[in-house]
């Protein structure tokens, strides 16, 4: 049995890909191991979104290689896959020559074949090194494929035998938006949607295995337009309506939305489909129209606010979460204050905020007016304080309310307590029988902190 250690970085798309890779490698007698010191294969599924993320991959490669050098006598096959693989390509072999395989996220189905090749070669080299007393070491070949081929991989990757209650299903791949700061259109290629049949088969399989919550994934999930059974273009709302018909599926989520692609059909569905969770993840990035324009985000602050109020009018339970970038080139103090202003207006409930990171081969990296790191750090801190206020206020407003919670874990710190997520993905902790893990319960919220809610079963 060949053991592989797979480490995943980056977004949910990578998490999803990794879960399917585990299924694929299982078919080839390769088994995952948590133990990084005892693997025949090390696979890093990587992220290129910010400089820190991609630097982490190279330091991780260096660390793991050193670790095995120290362990002597053992040297795994290293594979770098995902967004860094696509963006850096051959460069990875230059910076980390001990890496054998570099593979873009759309070529995962080639992984078993390449791994087997590298493992076989390793064996031959090991033998040669024993025969050759001088210790002349021959290096492993470098195997690389960083082509973008759209949906090819989905046909080849077996669905993981996931028995988790919460399941992720990628419905769309790639991005055509070309925000001027972002590497994703380069690392993941053009937008392309899986067919309804393909998605529904996967959902059906997952719900039979016990999934009650389905999360639909796509870089721009609102742009989902896979073909339906009549060969016509479908939409995210139409797809969700079909998924809602599966009896075992109790909750549906989707991520990530692009504000100007959010359809009236989806707003309407939030008013009528109770399985659709009332949390909309709608990255705004910045509150100033000038900055939005320079980012090539195709909406204005006013349009965003209008969409937020349309959503809340359609369903008053709806809450919005978002992503922000501070310190985009030429962002002035006034521009930044408009971002703070948007936070006060929309009252987001959970957000991610990032310092702008210039990325290779993006338009914004070449813009004049790059902002000092000190200013970026200061703005990030101020934004996070404002975001925290709105999240705190929302958490407090939950006290006294009855919320639906899908329990997934037994608490490791509080004996006799179980943990789950409510409609808004807030962690909820309750004293209850551990048998309730895996079920959805109505919980009356009794207290709230920034990190979680506590309550009791009613
Ligand atoms: N498709 C999604 C998210 C993609 S990446 C969307 O359009 O919103 C996730 C987040 O990373 C983005 O929302 C953005 O806030 C952040 N991000 C992307 N590129 C970045 C960069 N160069 N510097 C800092 N943050 C960045
Ligand atoms: Fe990147 Fe923009 Fe596409 Fe999101 S919409 S993945 S931020 S280019
Ligand atoms: Fe990172 Fe690629 Fe996702 S760059 S955020 S892993 S699409």
GROMACS .gro file of C-alpha atoms and ligand atoms in nm:
model
  499
    1UNK     CA    1   0.000   0.000   0.000
    2UNK     CA    2   0.136   0.340  -0.103
    3UNK     CA    3   0.081   0.618   0.152
    4UNK     CA    4   0.029   0.980   0.052
    5UNK     CA    5   0.018   1.291   0.268
    6UNK     CA    6  -0.203   1.558   0.108
    7UNK     CA    7  -0.193   1.914   0.239
    8UNK     CA    8  -0.452   2.162   0.117
    9UNK     CA    9  -0.413   2.541   0.109
   10UNK     CA   10  -0.646   2.814  -0.016
   11UNK     CA   11  -1.017   2.824  -0.083
   12UNK     CA   12  -1.302   2.574  -0.064
   13UNK     CA   13  -1.244   2.492  -0.429
   14UNK     CA   14  -0.911   2.339  -0.331
   15UNK     CA   15  -1.068   2.159  -0.037
   16UNK     CA   16  -1.325   2.012  -0.274
   17UNK     CA   17  -1.060   1.914  -0.531
   18UNK     CA   18  -0.855   1.748  -0.258
   19UNK     CA   19  -1.151   1.539  -0.144
   20UNK     CA   20  -1.197   1.411  -0.498
   21UNK     CA   21  -0.825   1.342  -0.533
   22UNK     CA   22  -0.844   1.123  -0.222
   23UNK     CA   23  -1.121   0.924  -0.395
   24UNK     CA   24  -0.918   0.899  -0.714
   25UNK     CA   25  -0.599   0.781  -0.547
   26UNK     CA   26  -0.794   0.525  -0.343
   27UNK     CA   27  -0.886   0.358  -0.671
   28UNK     CA   28  -0.515   0.317  -0.737
   29UNK     CA   29  -0.434   0.159  -0.401
   30UNK     CA   30  -0.298   0.479  -0.253
   31UNK     CA   31  -0.406   0.566   0.098
   32UNK     CA   32  -0.401   0.901   0.278
   33UNK     CA   33  -0.190   0.944   0.591
   34UNK     CA   34  -0.194   1.226   0.845
   35UNK     CA   35   0.167   1.146   0.929
   36UNK     CA   36   0.386   1.372   0.717
   37UNK     CA   37   0.702   1.186   0.823
   38UNK     CA   38   0.594   0.849   0.694
   39UNK     CA   39   0.461   0.910   0.344
   40UNK     CA   40   0.571   0.771   0.007
   41UNK     CA   41   0.415   1.073  -0.160
   42UNK     CA   42   0.372   1.433  -0.044
   43UNK     CA   43   0.113   1.636  -0.234
   44UNK     CA   44   0.064   2.008  -0.177
   45UNK     CA   45  -0.259   2.149  -0.321
   46UNK     CA   46  -0.167   2.513  -0.340
   47UNK     CA   47  -0.300   2.870  -0.341
   48UNK     CA   48  -0.155   3.172  -0.522
   49UNK     CA   49  -0.404   3.440  -0.422
   50UNK     CA   50  -0.175   3.660  -0.209
   51UNK     CA   51   0.203   3.673  -0.182
   52UNK     CA   52   0.196   3.523   0.165
   53UNK     CA   53  -0.006   3.227   0.042
   54UNK     CA   54   0.236   3.138  -0.234
   55UNK     CA   55   0.549   3.206  -0.024
   56UNK     CA   56   0.409   2.960   0.230
   57UNK     CA   57   0.419   2.682  -0.031
   58UNK     CA   58   0.791   2.723  -0.095
   59UNK     CA   59   0.875   2.740   0.274
   60UNK     CA   60   0.659   2.432   0.333
   61UNK     CA   61   0.842   2.247   0.054
   62UNK     CA   62   1.177   2.345   0.204
   63UNK     CA   63   1.069   2.234   0.551
   64UNK     CA   64   0.939   1.896   0.435
   65UNK     CA   65   1.245   1.827   0.221
   66UNK     CA   66   1.477   1.903   0.515
   67UNK     CA   67   1.267   1.682   0.737
   68UNK     CA   68   1.313   1.386   0.504
   69UNK     CA   69   1.684   1.454   0.458
   70UNK     CA   70   1.714   1.427   0.834
   71UNK     CA   71   1.509   1.107   0.834
   72UNK     CA   72   1.767   0.956   0.593
   73UNK     CA   73   1.691   0.659   0.375
   74UNK     CA   74   1.344   0.787   0.298
   75UNK     CA   75   1.256   1.030   0.026
   76UNK     CA   76   0.901   1.076  -0.086
   77UNK     CA   77   0.779   1.182  -0.428
   78UNK     CA   78   0.683   1.550  -0.406
   79UNK     CA   79   0.390   1.679  -0.612
   80UNK     CA   80   0.283   2.045  -0.628
   81UNK     CA   81  -0.066   2.085  -0.767
   82UNK     CA   82  -0.324   2.365  -0.786
   83UNK     CA   83  -0.291   2.738  -0.837
   84UNK     CA   84   0.083   2.781  -0.762
   85UNK     CA   85   0.153   2.493  -1.000
   86UNK     CA   86  -0.036   2.668  -1.279
   87UNK     CA   87   0.115   3.011  -1.212
   88UNK     CA   88   0.477   2.916  -1.141
   89UNK     CA   89   0.505   2.607  -1.365
   90UNK     CA   90   0.868   2.510  -1.443
   91UNK     CA   91   0.988   2.771  -1.196
   92UNK     CA   92   0.890   2.534  -0.914
   93UNK     CA   93   1.155   2.286  -1.032
   94UNK     CA   94   1.412   2.566  -1.027
   95UNK     CA   95   1.326   2.673  -0.674
   96UNK     CA   96   1.264   2.321  -0.541
   97UNK     CA   97   1.446   2.071  -0.766
   98UNK     CA   98   1.341   1.777  -0.549
   99UNK     CA   99   0.978   1.825  -0.664
  100UNK     CA  100   0.884   1.563  -0.926
  101UNK     CA  101   0.533   1.657  -1.033
  102UNK     CA  102   0.370   1.993  -1.113
  103UNK     CA  103   0.004   1.978  -1.212
  104UNK     CA  104  -0.265   2.245  -1.266
  105UNK     CA  105  -0.602   2.205  -1.098
  106UNK     CA  106  -0.767   2.094  -1.419
  107UNK     CA  107  -0.528   1.805  -1.475
  108UNK     CA  108  -0.578   1.617  -1.148
  109UNK     CA  109  -0.705   1.310  -1.327
  110UNK     CA  110  -0.347   1.257  -1.451
  111UNK     CA  111  -0.216   1.234  -1.096
  112UNK     CA  112  -0.221   0.852  -1.047
  113UNK     CA  113  -0.038   0.789  -1.373
  114UNK     CA  114   0.230   1.050  -1.295
  115UNK     CA  115   0.271   0.932  -0.937
  116UNK     CA  116   0.315   0.573  -1.047
  117UNK     CA  117   0.576   0.682  -1.300
  118UNK     CA  118   0.767   0.879  -1.037
  119UNK     CA  119   0.746   0.596  -0.779
  120UNK     CA  120   0.874   0.341  -1.032
  121UNK     CA  121   1.157   0.571  -1.130
  122UNK     CA  122   1.247   0.625  -0.765
  123UNK     CA  123   1.277   0.252  -0.716
  124UNK     CA  124   1.510   0.213  -1.016
  125UNK     CA  125   1.726   0.501  -0.897
  126UNK     CA  126   1.745   0.358  -0.545
  127UNK     CA  127   1.862   0.026  -0.689
  128UNK     CA  128   2.118   0.195  -0.912
  129UNK     CA  129   2.249   0.387  -0.614
  130UNK     CA  130   2.301   0.062  -0.423
  131UNK     CA  131   2.480  -0.097  -0.719
  132UNK     CA  132   2.679   0.214  -0.783
  133UNK     CA  133   2.903   0.229  -0.476
  134UNK     CA  134   3.033   0.574  -0.565
  135UNK     CA  135   2.692   0.703  -0.461
  136UNK     CA  136   2.629   0.885  -0.787
  137UNK     CA  137   2.269   0.994  -0.757
  138UNK     CA  138   2.044   1.022  -1.057
  139UNK     CA  139   1.758   1.269  -1.013
  140UNK     CA  140   1.392   1.195  -1.067
  141UNK     CA  141   1.241   1.331  -1.390
  142UNK     CA  142   1.034   1.644  -1.373
  143UNK     CA  143   0.677   1.575  -1.483
  144UNK     CA  144   0.461   1.876  -1.558
  145UNK     CA  145   0.120   1.953  -1.704
  146UNK     CA  146  -0.025   2.298  -1.642
  147UNK     CA  147  -0.277   2.310  -1.923
  148UNK     CA  148  -0.630   2.431  -1.860
  149UNK     CA  149  -0.885   2.187  -1.990
  150UNK     CA  150  -1.207   2.293  -1.824
  151UNK     CA  151  -1.431   2.011  -1.714
  152UNK     CA  152  -1.232   1.711  -1.830
  153UNK     CA  153  -1.131   1.623  -1.474
  154UNK     CA  154  -1.488   1.589  -1.345
  155UNK     CA  155  -1.552   1.294  -1.573
  156UNK     CA  156  -1.247   1.112  -1.435
  157UNK     CA  157  -1.248   1.189  -1.063
  158UNK     CA  158  -1.464   0.948  -0.864
  159UNK     CA  159  -1.694   1.114  -0.611
  160UNK     CA  160  -1.545   1.070  -0.265
  161UNK     CA  161  -1.736   0.834  -0.044
  162UNK     CA  162  -1.811   1.127   0.179
  163UNK     CA  163  -2.025   1.041   0.476
  164UNK     CA  164  -2.012   1.388   0.628
  165UNK     CA  165  -2.335   1.574   0.697
  166UNK     CA  166  -2.206   1.880   0.514
  167UNK     CA  167  -2.102   1.824   0.153
  168UNK     CA  168  -1.945   2.050  -0.107
  169UNK     CA  169  -2.013   2.023  -0.478
  170UNK     CA  170  -1.831   2.232  -0.735
  171UNK     CA  171  -2.072   2.343  -1.007
  172UNK     CA  172  -1.858   2.591  -1.192
  173UNK     CA  173  -1.487   2.638  -1.253
  174UNK     CA  174  -1.279   2.939  -1.356
  175UNK     CA  175  -1.340   3.311  -1.376
  176UNK     CA  176  -1.395   3.561  -1.658
  177UNK     CA  177  -1.413   3.872  -1.444
  178UNK     CA  178  -1.047   3.975  -1.450
  179UNK     CA  179  -1.048   4.193  -1.141
  180UNK     CA  180  -0.724   4.384  -1.185
  181UNK     CA  181  -0.569   4.251  -0.862
  182UNK     CA  182  -0.658   3.883  -0.900
  183UNK     CA  183  -0.468   3.577  -1.024
  184UNK     CA  184  -0.766   3.340  -1.039
  185UNK     CA  185  -0.852   3.394  -1.410
  186UNK     CA  186  -0.493   3.288  -1.483
  187UNK     CA  187  -0.473   2.999  -1.241
  188UNK     CA  188  -0.818   2.851  -1.302
  189UNK     CA  189  -0.894   2.958  -1.657
  190UNK     CA  190  -1.223   3.062  -1.813
  191UNK     CA  191  -1.568   3.016  -1.657
  192UNK     CA  192  -1.722   2.684  -1.734
  193UNK     CA  193  -2.021   2.505  -1.578
  194UNK     CA  194  -2.085   2.137  -1.518
  195UNK     CA  195  -2.410   2.000  -1.661
  196UNK     CA  196  -2.714   1.979  -1.432
  197UNK     CA  197  -2.712   1.601  -1.474
  198UNK     CA  198  -2.353   1.577  -1.355
  199UNK     CA  199  -2.419   1.798  -1.051
  200UNK     CA  200  -2.749   1.630  -0.960
  201UNK     CA  201  -2.592   1.284  -0.979
  202UNK     CA  202  -2.322   1.393  -0.737
  203UNK     CA  203  -2.576   1.552  -0.501
  204UNK     CA  204  -2.791   1.240  -0.516
  205UNK     CA  205  -2.495   1.024  -0.429
  206UNK     CA  206  -2.396   1.251  -0.138
  207UNK     CA  207  -2.746   1.270   0.007
  208UNK     CA  208  -2.776   0.892  -0.008
  209UNK     CA  209  -2.450   0.872   0.190
  210UNK     CA  210  -2.599   1.101   0.455
  211UNK     CA  211  -2.529   1.462   0.354
  212UNK     CA  212  -2.802   1.699   0.473
  213UNK     CA  213  -2.634   2.025   0.379
  214UNK     CA  214  -2.515   2.088   0.024
  215UNK     CA  215  -2.278   2.373  -0.052
  216UNK     CA  216  -2.252   2.464  -0.419
  217UNK     CA  217  -1.914   2.604  -0.512
  218UNK     CA  218  -1.791   2.823  -0.794
  219UNK     CA  219  -1.559   3.122  -0.832
  220UNK     CA  220  -1.866   3.306  -0.964
  221UNK     CA  221  -2.138   3.068  -0.869
  222UNK     CA  222  -2.411   3.308  -0.990
  223UNK     CA  223  -2.278   3.262  -1.341
  224UNK     CA  224  -2.364   2.891  -1.331
  225UNK     CA  225  -2.517   2.810  -1.671
  226UNK     CA  226  -2.471   2.436  -1.716
  227UNK     CA  227  -2.691   2.255  -1.965
  228UNK     CA  228  -3.018   2.102  -1.842
  229UNK     CA  229  -3.176   1.774  -1.957
  230UNK     CA  230  -3.306   1.945  -2.273
  231UNK     CA  231  -2.968   2.086  -2.364
  232UNK     CA  232  -3.078   2.438  -2.262
  233UNK     CA  233  -2.873   2.666  -2.039
  234UNK     CA  234  -2.981   2.640  -1.677
  235UNK     CA  235  -2.919   2.890  -1.396
  236UNK     CA  236  -2.811   2.873  -1.033
  237UNK     CA  237  -3.171   2.926  -0.917
  238UNK     CA  238  -3.304   2.647  -1.142
  239UNK     CA  239  -3.032   2.413  -1.021
  240UNK     CA  240  -3.106   2.492  -0.655
  241UNK     CA  241  -3.480   2.427  -0.710
  242UNK     CA  242  -3.393   2.079  -0.838
  243UNK     CA  243  -3.155   2.009  -0.550
  244UNK     CA  244  -3.421   2.120  -0.300
  245UNK     CA  245  -3.640   1.832  -0.422
  246UNK     CA  246  -3.408   1.572  -0.266
  247UNK     CA  247  -3.579   1.484   0.056
  248UNK     CA  248  -3.263   1.419   0.260
  249UNK     CA  249  -3.119   1.757   0.163
  250UNK     CA  250  -3.234   2.002   0.431
  251UNK     CA  251  -3.003   2.297   0.372
  252UNK     CA  252  -2.854   2.452   0.060
  253UNK     CA  253  -2.579   2.712   0.040
  254UNK     CA  254  -2.380   2.854  -0.249
  255UNK     CA  255  -2.056   3.049  -0.272
  256UNK     CA  256  -1.911   3.287  -0.402
  257UNK     CA  257  -2.144   3.548  -0.549
  258UNK     CA  258  -2.050   3.835  -0.776
  259UNK     CA  259  -2.273   4.137  -0.700
  260UNK     CA  260  -2.367   4.239  -1.053
  261UNK     CA  261  -2.439   3.877  -1.154
  262UNK     CA  262  -2.685   3.820  -0.871
  263UNK     CA  263  -3.016   3.751  -1.047
  264UNK     CA  264  -3.374   3.849  -0.960
  265UNK     CA  265  -3.451   3.480  -0.989
  266UNK     CA  266  -3.212   3.415  -0.696
  267UNK     CA  267  -3.360   3.702  -0.491
  268UNK     CA  268  -3.704   3.550  -0.548
  269UNK     CA  269  -3.578   3.205  -0.450
  270UNK     CA  270  -3.451   3.342  -0.120
  271UNK     CA  271  -3.810   3.448  -0.050
  272UNK     CA  272  -3.968   3.115  -0.142
  273UNK     CA  273  -3.726   2.827  -0.079
  274UNK     CA  274  -3.694   2.743   0.290
  275UNK     CA  275  -3.400   2.505   0.233
  276UNK     CA  276  -3.193   2.793   0.096
  277UNK     CA  277  -2.998   2.934   0.392
  278UNK     CA  278  -3.049   3.308   0.450
  279UNK     CA  279  -2.679   3.398   0.441
  280UNK     CA  280  -2.547   3.556   0.123
  281UNK     CA  281  -2.172   3.575   0.073
  282UNK     CA  282  -2.137   3.877  -0.149
  283UNK     CA  283  -1.783   4.019  -0.170
  284UNK     CA  284  -1.785   4.397  -0.217
  285UNK     CA  285  -1.403   4.451  -0.190
  286UNK     CA  286  -1.424   4.831  -0.146
  287UNK     CA  287  -1.674   5.110  -0.075
  288UNK     CA  288  -1.544   5.373  -0.314
  289UNK     CA  289  -1.671   5.376  -0.672
  290UNK     CA  290  -1.337   5.500  -0.795
  291UNK     CA  291  -1.153   5.208  -0.633
  292UNK     CA  292  -1.416   4.961  -0.755
  293UNK     CA  293  -1.368   5.095  -1.106
  294UNK     CA  294  -0.989   5.056  -1.085
  295UNK     CA  295  -1.040   4.705  -0.954
  296UNK     CA  296  -1.261   4.634  -1.259
  297UNK     CA  297  -1.545   4.533  -1.028
  298UNK     CA  298  -1.850   4.584  -1.247
  299UNK     CA  299  -2.085   4.752  -1.000
  300UNK     CA  300  -2.107   5.071  -0.797
  301UNK     CA  301  -2.150   5.113  -0.424
  302UNK     CA  302  -2.508   5.230  -0.490
  303UNK     CA  303  -2.588   4.917  -0.693
  304UNK     CA  304  -2.445   4.701  -0.417
  305UNK     CA  305  -2.656   4.876  -0.153
  306UNK     CA  306  -2.964   4.837  -0.371
  307UNK     CA  307  -2.901   4.464  -0.408
  308UNK     CA  308  -2.850   4.428  -0.032
  309UNK     CA  309  -3.181   4.600   0.038
  310UNK     CA  310  -3.365   4.401  -0.231
  311UNK     CA  311  -3.241   4.081  -0.065
  312UNK     CA  312  -3.345   4.195   0.281
  313UNK     CA  313  -3.687   4.303   0.147
  314UNK     CA  314  -3.739   3.966  -0.019
  315UNK     CA  315  -3.652   3.784   0.302
  316UNK     CA  316  -3.602   3.986   0.622
  317UNK     CA  317  -3.394   3.701   0.771
  318UNK     CA  318  -3.120   3.750   0.514
  319UNK     CA  319  -2.776   3.852   0.638
  320UNK     CA  320  -2.476   3.937   0.423
  321UNK     CA  321  -2.109   3.849   0.456
  322UNK     CA  322  -1.828   3.985   0.241
  323UNK     CA  323  -1.462   4.019   0.141
  324UNK     CA  324  -1.262   4.341   0.148
  325UNK     CA  325  -0.928   4.456   0.014
  326UNK     CA  326  -0.762   4.759   0.174
  327UNK     CA  327  -0.476   4.962   0.032
  328UNK     CA  328  -0.550   4.902  -0.336
  329UNK     CA  329  -0.324   5.129  -0.550
  330UNK     CA  330  -0.423   5.496  -0.517
  331UNK     CA  331  -0.680   5.429  -0.243
  332UNK     CA  332  -0.709   5.757  -0.053
  333UNK     CA  333  -0.814   5.806   0.308
  334UNK     CA  334  -1.154   5.929   0.176
  335UNK     CA  335  -1.190   5.616  -0.039
  336UNK     CA  336  -1.113   5.400   0.262
  337UNK     CA  337  -1.365   5.585   0.477
  338UNK     CA  338  -1.630   5.494   0.224
  339UNK     CA  339  -1.544   5.129   0.289
  340UNK     CA  340  -1.599   5.186   0.662
  341UNK     CA  341  -1.924   5.361   0.578
  342UNK     CA  342  -2.048   5.062   0.376
  343UNK     CA  343  -1.978   4.833   0.673
  344UNK     CA  344  -2.192   5.055   0.897
  345UNK     CA  345  -2.471   5.059   0.638
  346UNK     CA  346  -2.487   4.691   0.541
  347UNK     CA  347  -2.402   4.552   0.886
  348UNK     CA  348  -2.216   4.250   0.752
  349UNK     CA  349  -2.211   3.953   0.986
  350UNK     CA  350  -1.887   3.768   0.896
  351UNK     CA  351  -1.617   3.904   0.672
  352UNK     CA  352  -1.266   3.851   0.546
  353UNK     CA  353  -1.047   4.158   0.503
  354UNK     CA  354  -0.708   4.155   0.330
  355UNK     CA  355  -0.423   4.394   0.263
  356UNK     CA  356  -0.387   4.438  -0.111
  357UNK     CA  357  -0.106   4.211  -0.232
  358UNK     CA  358   0.048   4.287  -0.574
  359UNK     CA  359   0.052   3.968  -0.779
  360UNK     CA  360   0.258   3.871  -1.085
  361UNK     CA  361   0.094   3.932  -1.423
  362UNK     CA  362  -0.195   4.136  -1.289
  363UNK     CA  363  -0.289   4.487  -1.405
  364UNK     CA  364  -0.297   4.639  -1.055
  365UNK     CA  365   0.057   4.527  -0.971
  366UNK     CA  366   0.184   4.758  -1.246
  367UNK     CA  367  -0.028   5.058  -1.140
  368UNK     CA  368   0.133   5.374  -1.002
  369UNK     CA  369   0.030   5.474  -0.654
  370UNK     CA  370   0.110   5.153  -0.465
  371UNK     CA  371   0.028   5.206  -0.100
  372UNK     CA  372   0.276   5.183   0.188
  373UNK     CA  373   0.256   4.866   0.395
  374UNK     CA  374   0.216   5.074   0.711
  375UNK     CA  375  -0.092   5.247   0.573
  376UNK     CA  376  -0.236   4.913   0.457
  377UNK     CA  377  -0.183   4.764   0.803
  378UNK     CA  378  -0.344   5.064   0.971
  379UNK     CA  379  -0.648   5.051   0.740
  380UNK     CA  380  -0.684   4.678   0.788
  381UNK     CA  381  -0.690   4.722   1.165
  382UNK     CA  382  -0.950   4.998   1.146
  383UNK     CA  383  -1.165   4.795   0.908
  384UNK     CA  384  -1.142   4.488   1.128
  385UNK     CA  385  -1.253   4.693   1.430
  386UNK     CA  386  -1.558   4.813   1.237
  387UNK     CA  387  -1.636   4.461   1.109
  388UNK     CA  388  -1.605   4.323   1.457
  389UNK     CA  389  -1.858   4.577   1.584
  390UNK     CA  390  -2.117   4.468   1.329
  391UNK     CA  391  -2.052   4.098   1.390
  392UNK     CA  392  -2.077   4.152   1.768
  393UNK     CA  393  -2.402   4.341   1.729
  394UNK     CA  394  -2.548   4.061   1.517
  395UNK     CA  395  -2.434   3.790   1.758
  396UNK     CA  396  -2.597   3.977   2.049
  397UNK     CA  397  -2.917   4.022   1.849
  398UNK     CA  398  -2.946   3.642   1.833
  399UNK     CA  399  -3.004   3.611   2.208
  400UNK     CA  400  -3.361   3.500   2.274
  401UNK     CA  401  -3.410   3.378   1.915
  402UNK     CA  402  -3.480   3.021   1.810
  403UNK     CA  403  -3.229   2.909   1.548
  404UNK     CA  404  -3.188   2.592   1.349
  405UNK     CA  405  -2.854   2.419   1.415
  406UNK     CA  406  -2.691   2.130   1.233
  407UNK     CA  407  -2.474   1.956   1.493
  408UNK     CA  408  -2.146   1.818   1.360
  409UNK     CA  409  -1.906   1.768   1.653
  410UNK     CA  410  -1.865   1.681   2.017
  411UNK     CA  411  -1.698   1.962   2.211
  412UNK     CA  412  -1.336   1.888   2.297
  413UNK     CA  413  -1.323   2.147   2.572
  414UNK     CA  414  -1.665   2.131   2.738
  415UNK     CA  415  -1.763   1.784   2.851
  416UNK     CA  416  -2.121   1.695   2.756
  417UNK     CA  417  -2.153   1.970   2.497
  418UNK     CA  418  -2.203   1.939   2.123
  419UNK     CA  419  -2.127   2.194   1.849
  420UNK     CA  420  -2.300   2.285   1.527
  421UNK     CA  421  -2.364   2.568   1.285
  422UNK     CA  422  -2.683   2.770   1.255
  423UNK     CA  423  -2.832   2.922   0.939
  424UNK     CA  424  -2.566   3.194   0.944
  425UNK     CA  425  -2.270   2.958   0.995
  426UNK     CA  426  -2.224   3.082   1.351
  427UNK     CA  427  -2.092   2.809   1.582
  428UNK     CA  428  -2.355   2.713   1.841
  429UNK     CA  429  -2.269   2.515   2.156
  430UNK     CA  430  -2.533   2.321   2.346
  431UNK     CA  431  -2.535   2.077   2.640
  432UNK     CA  432  -2.695   1.770   2.487
  433UNK     CA  433  -2.675   1.399   2.420
  434UNK     CA  434  -2.390   1.325   2.179
  435UNK     CA  435  -2.637   1.112   1.981
  436UNK     CA  436  -2.772   1.439   1.843
  437UNK     CA  437  -2.453   1.495   1.642
  438UNK     CA  438  -2.561   1.471   1.279
  439UNK     CA  439  -2.911   1.609   1.341
  440UNK     CA  440  -3.072   1.951   1.297
  441UNK     CA  441  -3.233   2.091   1.614
  442UNK     CA  442  -3.415   2.408   1.711
  443UNK     CA  443  -3.207   2.594   1.965
  444UNK     CA  444  -3.304   2.886   2.182
  445UNK     CA  445  -2.999   3.113   2.202
  446UNK     CA  446  -2.918   3.221   2.557
  447UNK     CA  447  -2.580   3.389   2.532
  448UNK     CA  448  -2.343   3.522   2.267
  449UNK     CA  449  -1.975   3.604   2.246
  450UNK     CA  450  -1.775   3.717   1.944
  451UNK     CA  451  -1.670   3.358   1.872
  452UNK     CA  452  -1.989   3.159   1.933
  453UNK     CA  453  -2.344   3.131   2.060
  454UNK     CA  454  -2.473   2.913   2.342
  455UNK     CA  455  -2.824   2.787   2.389
  456UNK     CA  456  -3.057   2.502   2.472
  457UNK     CA  457  -3.270   2.259   2.279
  458UNK     CA  458  -3.640   2.347   2.276
  459LIG     N1  459  -1.438   3.489  -0.668
  459LIG     C1  460  -1.448   3.549  -0.545
  459LIG     C2  461  -1.329   3.533  -0.450
  459LIG     C3  462  -1.194   3.500  -0.502
  459LIG     S1  463  -1.052   3.516  -0.405
  459LIG     C4  464  -1.483   3.695  -0.566
  459LIG     O1  465  -1.482   3.747  -0.673
  459LIG     O2  466  -1.513   3.762  -0.470
  459LIG     C5  467  -1.103   3.549  -0.242
  459LIG     C6  468  -1.073   3.688  -0.197
  459LIG     O3  469  -0.934   3.714  -0.194
  459LIG     C7  470  -1.129   3.799  -0.283
  459LIG     O4  471  -1.264   3.820  -0.258
  459LIG     C8  472  -1.045   3.916  -0.246
  459LIG     O5  473  -1.100   3.986  -0.138
  459LIG     C9  474  -0.913   3.854  -0.201
  459LIG     N2  475  -0.805   3.880  -0.297
  459LIG    C10  476  -0.794   3.839  -0.425
  459LIG     N3  477  -0.680   3.885  -0.481
  459LIG    C11  478  -0.618   3.958  -0.386
  459LIG    C12  479  -0.497   4.034  -0.382
  459LIG     N4  480  -0.418   4.045  -0.489
  459LIG     N5  481  -0.465   4.097  -0.266
  459LIG    C13  482  -0.544   4.088  -0.158
  459LIG     N6  483  -0.659   4.019  -0.155
  459LIG    C14  484  -0.696   3.955  -0.267
  460LIG    FE1  485  -1.076   3.701  -0.876
  460LIG    FE2  486  -1.248   3.886  -0.940
  460LIG    FE3  487  -1.270   3.644  -1.043
  460LIG    FE4  488  -1.325   3.683  -0.786
  460LIG     S1  489  -1.437   3.773  -0.961
  460LIG     S2  490  -1.203   3.519  -0.873
  460LIG     S3  491  -1.178   3.839  -0.729
  460LIG     S4  492  -1.105   3.788  -1.083
  461LIG    FE1  493  -0.623   3.034  -0.395
  461LIG    FE2  494  -0.662   2.922  -0.629
  461LIG    FE3  495  -0.858   2.933  -0.451
  461LIG     S1  496  -0.541   3.101  -0.591
  461LIG     S2  497  -0.816   3.121  -0.342
  461LIG     S3  498  -0.673   2.821  -0.429
  461LIG     S4  499  -0.880   2.948  -0.672
   0.00000   0.00000   0.00000
